[in-house]
PDB file of N, CA and C in Angstrom:
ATOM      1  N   UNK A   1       9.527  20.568  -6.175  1.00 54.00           N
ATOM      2  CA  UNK A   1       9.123  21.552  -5.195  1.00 54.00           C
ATOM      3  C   UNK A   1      10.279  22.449  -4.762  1.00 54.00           C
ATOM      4  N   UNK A   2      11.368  21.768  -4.463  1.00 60.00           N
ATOM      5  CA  UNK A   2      12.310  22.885  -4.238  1.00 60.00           C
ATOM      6  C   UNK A   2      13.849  22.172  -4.696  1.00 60.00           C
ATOM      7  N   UNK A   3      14.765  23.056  -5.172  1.00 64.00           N
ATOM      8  CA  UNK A   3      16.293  22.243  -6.145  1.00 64.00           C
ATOM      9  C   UNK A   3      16.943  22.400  -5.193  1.00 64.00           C
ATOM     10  N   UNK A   4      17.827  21.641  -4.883  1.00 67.00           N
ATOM     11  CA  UNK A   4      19.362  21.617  -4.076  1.00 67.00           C
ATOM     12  C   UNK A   4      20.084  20.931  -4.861  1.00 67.00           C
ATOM     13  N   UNK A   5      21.600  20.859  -4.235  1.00 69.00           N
ATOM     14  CA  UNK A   5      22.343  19.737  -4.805  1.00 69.00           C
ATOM     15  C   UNK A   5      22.222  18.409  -4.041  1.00 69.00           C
ATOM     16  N   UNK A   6      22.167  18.669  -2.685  1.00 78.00           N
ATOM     17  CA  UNK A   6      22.810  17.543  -2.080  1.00 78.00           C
ATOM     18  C   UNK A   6      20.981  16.450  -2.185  1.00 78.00           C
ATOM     19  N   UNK A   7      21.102  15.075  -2.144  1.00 84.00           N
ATOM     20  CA  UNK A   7      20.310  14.447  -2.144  1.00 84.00           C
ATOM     21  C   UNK A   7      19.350  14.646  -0.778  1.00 84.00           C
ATOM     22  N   UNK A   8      18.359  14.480  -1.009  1.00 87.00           N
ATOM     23  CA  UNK A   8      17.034  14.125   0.243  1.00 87.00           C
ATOM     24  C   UNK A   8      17.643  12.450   1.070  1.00 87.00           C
ATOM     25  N   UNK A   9      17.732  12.262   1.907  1.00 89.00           N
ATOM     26  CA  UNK A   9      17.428  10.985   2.897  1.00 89.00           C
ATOM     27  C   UNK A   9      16.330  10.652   2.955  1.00 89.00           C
ATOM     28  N   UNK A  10      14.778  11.528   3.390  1.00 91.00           N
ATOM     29  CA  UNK A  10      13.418  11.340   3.261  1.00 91.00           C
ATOM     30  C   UNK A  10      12.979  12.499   3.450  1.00 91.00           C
ATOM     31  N   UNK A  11      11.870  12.289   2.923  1.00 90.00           N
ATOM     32  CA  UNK A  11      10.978  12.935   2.685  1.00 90.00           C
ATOM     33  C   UNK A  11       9.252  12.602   3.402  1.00 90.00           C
ATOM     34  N   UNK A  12       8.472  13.560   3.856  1.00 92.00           N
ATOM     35  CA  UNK A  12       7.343  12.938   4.822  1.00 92.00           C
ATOM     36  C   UNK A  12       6.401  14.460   4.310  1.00 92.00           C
ATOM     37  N   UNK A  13       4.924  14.419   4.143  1.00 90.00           N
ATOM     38  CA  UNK A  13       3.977  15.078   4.094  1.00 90.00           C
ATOM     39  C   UNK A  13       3.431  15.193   5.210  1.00 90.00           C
ATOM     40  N   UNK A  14       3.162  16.457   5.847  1.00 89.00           N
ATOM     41  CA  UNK A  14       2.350  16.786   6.865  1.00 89.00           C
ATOM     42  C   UNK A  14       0.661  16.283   6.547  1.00 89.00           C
ATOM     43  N   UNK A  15      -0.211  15.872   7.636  1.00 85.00           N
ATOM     44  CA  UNK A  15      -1.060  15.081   7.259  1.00 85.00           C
ATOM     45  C   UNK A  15      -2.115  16.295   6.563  1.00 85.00           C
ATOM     46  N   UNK A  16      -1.799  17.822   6.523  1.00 83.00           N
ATOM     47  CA  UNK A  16      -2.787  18.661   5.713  1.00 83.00           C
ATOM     48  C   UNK A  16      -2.723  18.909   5.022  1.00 83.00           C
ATOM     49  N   UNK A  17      -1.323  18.223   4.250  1.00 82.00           N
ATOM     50  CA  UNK A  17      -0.934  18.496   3.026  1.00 82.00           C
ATOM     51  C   UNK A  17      -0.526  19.821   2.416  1.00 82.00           C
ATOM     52  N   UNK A  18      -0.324  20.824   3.408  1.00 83.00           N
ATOM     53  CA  UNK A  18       0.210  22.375   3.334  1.00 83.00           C
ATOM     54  C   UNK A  18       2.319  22.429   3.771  1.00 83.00           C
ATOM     55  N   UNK A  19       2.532  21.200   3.845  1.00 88.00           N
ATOM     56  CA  UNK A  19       4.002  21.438   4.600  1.00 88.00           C
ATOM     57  C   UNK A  19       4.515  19.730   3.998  1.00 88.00           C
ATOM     58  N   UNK A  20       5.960  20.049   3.564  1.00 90.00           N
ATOM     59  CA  UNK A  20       6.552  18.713   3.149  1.00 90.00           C
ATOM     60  C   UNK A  20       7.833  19.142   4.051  1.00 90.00           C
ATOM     61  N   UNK A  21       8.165  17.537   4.596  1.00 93.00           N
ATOM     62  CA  UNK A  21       9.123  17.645   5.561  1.00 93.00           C
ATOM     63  C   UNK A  21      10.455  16.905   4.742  1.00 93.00           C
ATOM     64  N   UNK A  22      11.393  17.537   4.834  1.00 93.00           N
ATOM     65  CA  UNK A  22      12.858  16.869   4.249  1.00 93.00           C
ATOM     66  C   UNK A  22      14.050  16.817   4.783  1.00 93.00           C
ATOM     67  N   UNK A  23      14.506  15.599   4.998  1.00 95.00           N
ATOM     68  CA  UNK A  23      16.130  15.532   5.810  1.00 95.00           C
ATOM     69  C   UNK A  23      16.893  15.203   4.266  1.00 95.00           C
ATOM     70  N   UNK A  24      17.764  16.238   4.669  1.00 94.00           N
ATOM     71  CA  UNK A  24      19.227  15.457   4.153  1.00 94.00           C
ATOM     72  C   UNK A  24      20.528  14.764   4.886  1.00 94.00           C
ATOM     73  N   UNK A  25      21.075  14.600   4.567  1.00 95.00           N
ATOM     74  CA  UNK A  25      22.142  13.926   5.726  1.00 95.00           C
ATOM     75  C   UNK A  25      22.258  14.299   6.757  1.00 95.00           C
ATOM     76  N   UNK A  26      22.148  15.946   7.510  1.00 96.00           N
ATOM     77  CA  UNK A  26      22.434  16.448   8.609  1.00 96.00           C
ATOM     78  C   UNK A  26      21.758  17.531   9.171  1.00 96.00           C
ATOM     79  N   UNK A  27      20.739  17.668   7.781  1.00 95.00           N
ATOM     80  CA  UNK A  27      19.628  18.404   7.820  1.00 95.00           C
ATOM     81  C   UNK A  27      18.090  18.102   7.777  1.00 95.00           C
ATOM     82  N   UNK A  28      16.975  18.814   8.871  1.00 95.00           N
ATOM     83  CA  UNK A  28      15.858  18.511   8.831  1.00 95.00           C
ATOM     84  C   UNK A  28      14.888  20.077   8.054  1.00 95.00           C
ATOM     85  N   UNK A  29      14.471  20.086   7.256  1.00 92.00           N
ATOM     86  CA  UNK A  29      13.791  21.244   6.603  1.00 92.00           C
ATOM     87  C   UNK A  29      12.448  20.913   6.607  1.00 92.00           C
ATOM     88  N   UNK A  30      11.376  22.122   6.697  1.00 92.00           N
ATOM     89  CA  UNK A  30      10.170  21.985   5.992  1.00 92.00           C
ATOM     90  C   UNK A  30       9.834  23.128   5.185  1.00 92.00           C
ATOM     91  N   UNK A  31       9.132  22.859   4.157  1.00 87.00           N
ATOM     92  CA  UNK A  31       8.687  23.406   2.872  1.00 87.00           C
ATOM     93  C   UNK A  31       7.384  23.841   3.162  1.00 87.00           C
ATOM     94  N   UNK A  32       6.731  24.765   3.895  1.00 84.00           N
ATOM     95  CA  UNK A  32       5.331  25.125   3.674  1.00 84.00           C
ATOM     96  C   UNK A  32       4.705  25.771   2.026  1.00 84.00           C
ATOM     97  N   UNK A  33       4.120  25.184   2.183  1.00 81.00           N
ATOM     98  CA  UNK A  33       3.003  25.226   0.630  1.00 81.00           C
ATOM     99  C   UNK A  33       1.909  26.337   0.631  1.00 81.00           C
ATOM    100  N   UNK A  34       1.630  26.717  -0.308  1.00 74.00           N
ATOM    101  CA  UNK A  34       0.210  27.586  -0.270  1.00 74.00           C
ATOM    102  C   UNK A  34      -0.214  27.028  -1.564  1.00 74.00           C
ATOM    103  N   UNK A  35      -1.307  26.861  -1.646  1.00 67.00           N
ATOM    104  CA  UNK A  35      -2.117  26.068  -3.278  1.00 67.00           C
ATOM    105  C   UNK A  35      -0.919  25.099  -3.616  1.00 67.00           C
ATOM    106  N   UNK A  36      -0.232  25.339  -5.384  1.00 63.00           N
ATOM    107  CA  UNK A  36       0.483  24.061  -5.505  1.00 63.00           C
ATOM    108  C   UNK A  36       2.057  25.160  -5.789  1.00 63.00           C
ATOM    109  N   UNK A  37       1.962  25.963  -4.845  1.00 61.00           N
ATOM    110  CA  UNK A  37       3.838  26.765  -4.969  1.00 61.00           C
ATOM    111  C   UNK A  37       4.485  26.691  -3.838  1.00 61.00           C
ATOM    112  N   UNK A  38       5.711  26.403  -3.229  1.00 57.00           N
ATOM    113  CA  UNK A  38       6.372  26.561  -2.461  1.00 57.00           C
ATOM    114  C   UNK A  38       6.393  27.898  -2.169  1.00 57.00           C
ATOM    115  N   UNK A  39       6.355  28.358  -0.806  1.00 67.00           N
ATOM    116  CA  UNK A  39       6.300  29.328  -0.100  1.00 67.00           C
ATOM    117  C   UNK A  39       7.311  30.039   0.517  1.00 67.00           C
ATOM    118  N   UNK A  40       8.099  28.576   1.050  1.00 71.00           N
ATOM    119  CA  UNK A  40       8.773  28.845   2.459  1.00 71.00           C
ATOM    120  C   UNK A  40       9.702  27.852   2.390  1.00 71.00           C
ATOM    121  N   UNK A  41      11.111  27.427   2.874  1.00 79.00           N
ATOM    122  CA  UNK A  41      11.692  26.700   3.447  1.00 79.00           C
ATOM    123  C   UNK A  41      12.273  27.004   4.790  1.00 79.00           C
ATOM    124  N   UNK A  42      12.416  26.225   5.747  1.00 88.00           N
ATOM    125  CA  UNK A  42      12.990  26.428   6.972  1.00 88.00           C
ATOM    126  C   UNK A  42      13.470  25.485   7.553  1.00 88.00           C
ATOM    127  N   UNK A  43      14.408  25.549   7.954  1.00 92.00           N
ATOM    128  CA  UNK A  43      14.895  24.723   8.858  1.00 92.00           C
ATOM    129  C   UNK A  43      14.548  24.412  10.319  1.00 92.00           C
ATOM    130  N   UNK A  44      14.780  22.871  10.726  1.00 94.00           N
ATOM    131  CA  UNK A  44      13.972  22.747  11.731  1.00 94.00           C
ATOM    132  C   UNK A  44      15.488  22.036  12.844  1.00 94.00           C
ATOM    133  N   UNK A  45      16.107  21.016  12.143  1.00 96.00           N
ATOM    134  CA  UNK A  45      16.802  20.536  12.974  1.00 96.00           C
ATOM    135  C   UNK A  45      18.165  20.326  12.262  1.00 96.00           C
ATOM    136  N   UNK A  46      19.349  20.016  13.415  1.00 97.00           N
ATOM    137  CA  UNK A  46      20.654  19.513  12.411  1.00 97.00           C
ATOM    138  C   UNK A  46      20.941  18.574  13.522  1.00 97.00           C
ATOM    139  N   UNK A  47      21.381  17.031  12.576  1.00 98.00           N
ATOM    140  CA  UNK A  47      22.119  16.213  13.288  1.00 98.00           C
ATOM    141  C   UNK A  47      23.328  15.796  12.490  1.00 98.00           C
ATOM    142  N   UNK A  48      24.828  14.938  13.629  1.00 98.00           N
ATOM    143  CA  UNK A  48      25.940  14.585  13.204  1.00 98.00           C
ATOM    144  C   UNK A  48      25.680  14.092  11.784  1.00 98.00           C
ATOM    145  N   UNK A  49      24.592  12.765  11.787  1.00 97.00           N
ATOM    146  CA  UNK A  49      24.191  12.114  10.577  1.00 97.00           C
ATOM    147  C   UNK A  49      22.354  11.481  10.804  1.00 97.00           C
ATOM    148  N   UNK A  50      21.818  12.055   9.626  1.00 97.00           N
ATOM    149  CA  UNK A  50      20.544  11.476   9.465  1.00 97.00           C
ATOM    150  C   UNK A  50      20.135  10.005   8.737  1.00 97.00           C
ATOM    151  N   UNK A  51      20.078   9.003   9.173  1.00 97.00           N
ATOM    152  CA  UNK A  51      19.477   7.579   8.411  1.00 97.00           C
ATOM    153  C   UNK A  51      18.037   7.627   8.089  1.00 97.00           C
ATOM    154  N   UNK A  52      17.183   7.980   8.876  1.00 96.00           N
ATOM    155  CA  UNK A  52      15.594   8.215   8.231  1.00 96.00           C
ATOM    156  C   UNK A  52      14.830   8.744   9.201  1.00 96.00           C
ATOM    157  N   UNK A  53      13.791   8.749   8.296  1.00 96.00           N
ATOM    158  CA  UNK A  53      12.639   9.926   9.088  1.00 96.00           C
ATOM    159  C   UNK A  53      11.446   9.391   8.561  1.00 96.00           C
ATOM    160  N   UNK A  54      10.289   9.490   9.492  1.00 95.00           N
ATOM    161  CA  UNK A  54       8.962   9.587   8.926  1.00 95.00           C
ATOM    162  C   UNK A  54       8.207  10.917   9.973  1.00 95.00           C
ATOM    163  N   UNK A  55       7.030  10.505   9.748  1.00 94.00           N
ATOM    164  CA  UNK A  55       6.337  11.668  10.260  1.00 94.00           C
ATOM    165  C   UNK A  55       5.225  10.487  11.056  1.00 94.00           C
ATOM    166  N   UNK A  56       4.982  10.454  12.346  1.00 93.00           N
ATOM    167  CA  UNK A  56       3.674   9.989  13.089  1.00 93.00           C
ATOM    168  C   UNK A  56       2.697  11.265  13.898  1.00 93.00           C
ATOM    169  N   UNK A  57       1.699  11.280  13.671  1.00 89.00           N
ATOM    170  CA  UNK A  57       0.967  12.410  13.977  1.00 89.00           C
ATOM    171  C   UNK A  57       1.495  13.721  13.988  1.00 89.00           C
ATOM    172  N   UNK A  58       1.643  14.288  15.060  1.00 90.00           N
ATOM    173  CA  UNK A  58       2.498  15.281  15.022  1.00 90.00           C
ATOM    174  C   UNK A  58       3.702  15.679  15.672  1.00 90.00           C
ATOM    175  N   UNK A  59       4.405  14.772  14.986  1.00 94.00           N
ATOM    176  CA  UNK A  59       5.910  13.841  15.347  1.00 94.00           C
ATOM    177  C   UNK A  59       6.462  13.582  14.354  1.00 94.00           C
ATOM    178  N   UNK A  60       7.749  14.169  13.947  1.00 95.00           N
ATOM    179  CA  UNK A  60       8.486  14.225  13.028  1.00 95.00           C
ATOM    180  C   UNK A  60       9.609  12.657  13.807  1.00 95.00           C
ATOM    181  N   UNK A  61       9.588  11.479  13.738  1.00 97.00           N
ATOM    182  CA  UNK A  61      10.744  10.502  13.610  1.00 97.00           C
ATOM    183  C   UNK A  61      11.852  10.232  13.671  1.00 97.00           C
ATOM    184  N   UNK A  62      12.941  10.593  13.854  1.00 97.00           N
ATOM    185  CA  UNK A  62      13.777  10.758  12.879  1.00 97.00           C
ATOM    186  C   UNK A  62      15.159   9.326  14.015  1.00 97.00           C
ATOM    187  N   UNK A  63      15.749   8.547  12.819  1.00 98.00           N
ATOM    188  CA  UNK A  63      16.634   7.390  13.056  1.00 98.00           C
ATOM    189  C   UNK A  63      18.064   8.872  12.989  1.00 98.00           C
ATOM    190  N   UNK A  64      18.637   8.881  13.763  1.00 98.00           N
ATOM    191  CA  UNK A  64      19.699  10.121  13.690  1.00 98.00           C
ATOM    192  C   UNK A  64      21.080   9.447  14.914  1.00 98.00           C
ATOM    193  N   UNK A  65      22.264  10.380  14.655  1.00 98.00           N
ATOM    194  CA  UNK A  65      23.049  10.606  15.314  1.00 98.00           C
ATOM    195  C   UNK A  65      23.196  12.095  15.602  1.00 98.00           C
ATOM    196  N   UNK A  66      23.335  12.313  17.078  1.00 97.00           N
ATOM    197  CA  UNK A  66      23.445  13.760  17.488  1.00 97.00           C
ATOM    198  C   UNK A  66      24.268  13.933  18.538  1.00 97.00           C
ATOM    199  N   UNK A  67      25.260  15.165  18.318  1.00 97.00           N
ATOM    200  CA  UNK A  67      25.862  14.898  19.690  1.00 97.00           C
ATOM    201  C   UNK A  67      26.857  13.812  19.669  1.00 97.00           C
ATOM    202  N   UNK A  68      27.397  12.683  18.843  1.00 97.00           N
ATOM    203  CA  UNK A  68      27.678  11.380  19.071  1.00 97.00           C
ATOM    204  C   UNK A  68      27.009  10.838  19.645  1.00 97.00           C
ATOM    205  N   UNK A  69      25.397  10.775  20.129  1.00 97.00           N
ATOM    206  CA  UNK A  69      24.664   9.992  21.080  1.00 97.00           C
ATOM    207  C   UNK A  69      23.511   9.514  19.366  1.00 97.00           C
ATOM    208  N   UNK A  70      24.015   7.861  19.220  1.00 98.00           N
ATOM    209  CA  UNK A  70      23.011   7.466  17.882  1.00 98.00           C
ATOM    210  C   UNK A  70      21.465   7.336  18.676  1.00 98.00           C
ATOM    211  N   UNK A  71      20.509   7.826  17.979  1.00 98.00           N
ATOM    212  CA  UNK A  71      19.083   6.679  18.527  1.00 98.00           C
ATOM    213  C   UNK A  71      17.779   7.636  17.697  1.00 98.00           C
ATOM    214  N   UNK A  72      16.577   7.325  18.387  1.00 98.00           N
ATOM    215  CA  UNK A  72      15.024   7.777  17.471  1.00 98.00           C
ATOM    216  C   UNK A  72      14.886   9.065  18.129  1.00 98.00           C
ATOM    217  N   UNK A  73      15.048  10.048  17.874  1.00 97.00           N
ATOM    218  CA  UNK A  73      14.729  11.318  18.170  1.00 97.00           C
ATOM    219  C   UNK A  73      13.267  11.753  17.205  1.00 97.00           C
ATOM    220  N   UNK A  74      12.726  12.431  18.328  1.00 96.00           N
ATOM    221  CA  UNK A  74      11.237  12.958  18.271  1.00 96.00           C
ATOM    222  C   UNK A  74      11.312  14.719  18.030  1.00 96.00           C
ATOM    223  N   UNK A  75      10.402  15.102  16.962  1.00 95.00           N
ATOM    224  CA  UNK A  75      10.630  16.287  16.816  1.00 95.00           C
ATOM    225  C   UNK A  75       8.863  17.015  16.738  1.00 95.00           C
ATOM    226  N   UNK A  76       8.460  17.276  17.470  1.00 94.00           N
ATOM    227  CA  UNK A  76       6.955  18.081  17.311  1.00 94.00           C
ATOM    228  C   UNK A  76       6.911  18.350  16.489  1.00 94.00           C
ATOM    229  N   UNK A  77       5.860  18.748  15.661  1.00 89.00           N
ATOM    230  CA  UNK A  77       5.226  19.725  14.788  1.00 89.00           C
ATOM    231  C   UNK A  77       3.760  19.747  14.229  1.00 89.00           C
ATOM    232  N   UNK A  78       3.301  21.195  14.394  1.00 78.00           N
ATOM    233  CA  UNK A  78       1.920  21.371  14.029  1.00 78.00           C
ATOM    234  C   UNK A  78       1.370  20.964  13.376  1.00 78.00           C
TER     235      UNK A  78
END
């Protein structure tokens, strides 16, 4: 869906299946979709360091350090 160099940490599908959500180490991106082509990338968040992410309803997860303050940070989304 979309090339970088640096590796993904995780990866999470929006539950409409129009948007894929991706952290890399310090980065949070989403990929909006139209049919089966990438559209869009954008950035949503940056932390010190990312350990994981999922997606709960419409709640992006994420196990992070920010700030130097480590813990579960919550990120909305449509």
């Amino acid at each position: 869906l979309w090339r970088q160099s640096e590796p993904f940490v995780e990866t999470a599908w929006h539950e409409s299946g129009t948007a894929v959500f991706m952290a890399t180490k310090q980065d949070i991106f989403v990929l909006a979709l139209e049919g089966n082509q990438p559209i869009d990338h954008l950035p949503l968040a940056h932390f010190d360091e990312i350990r994981g992410m999922d997606i709960l309803g419409k709640n992006l997860l994420i196990v992070a350090t920010k700030n130097g303050t480590p813990g579960l940070w919550s990120l909305p989304v449509e």
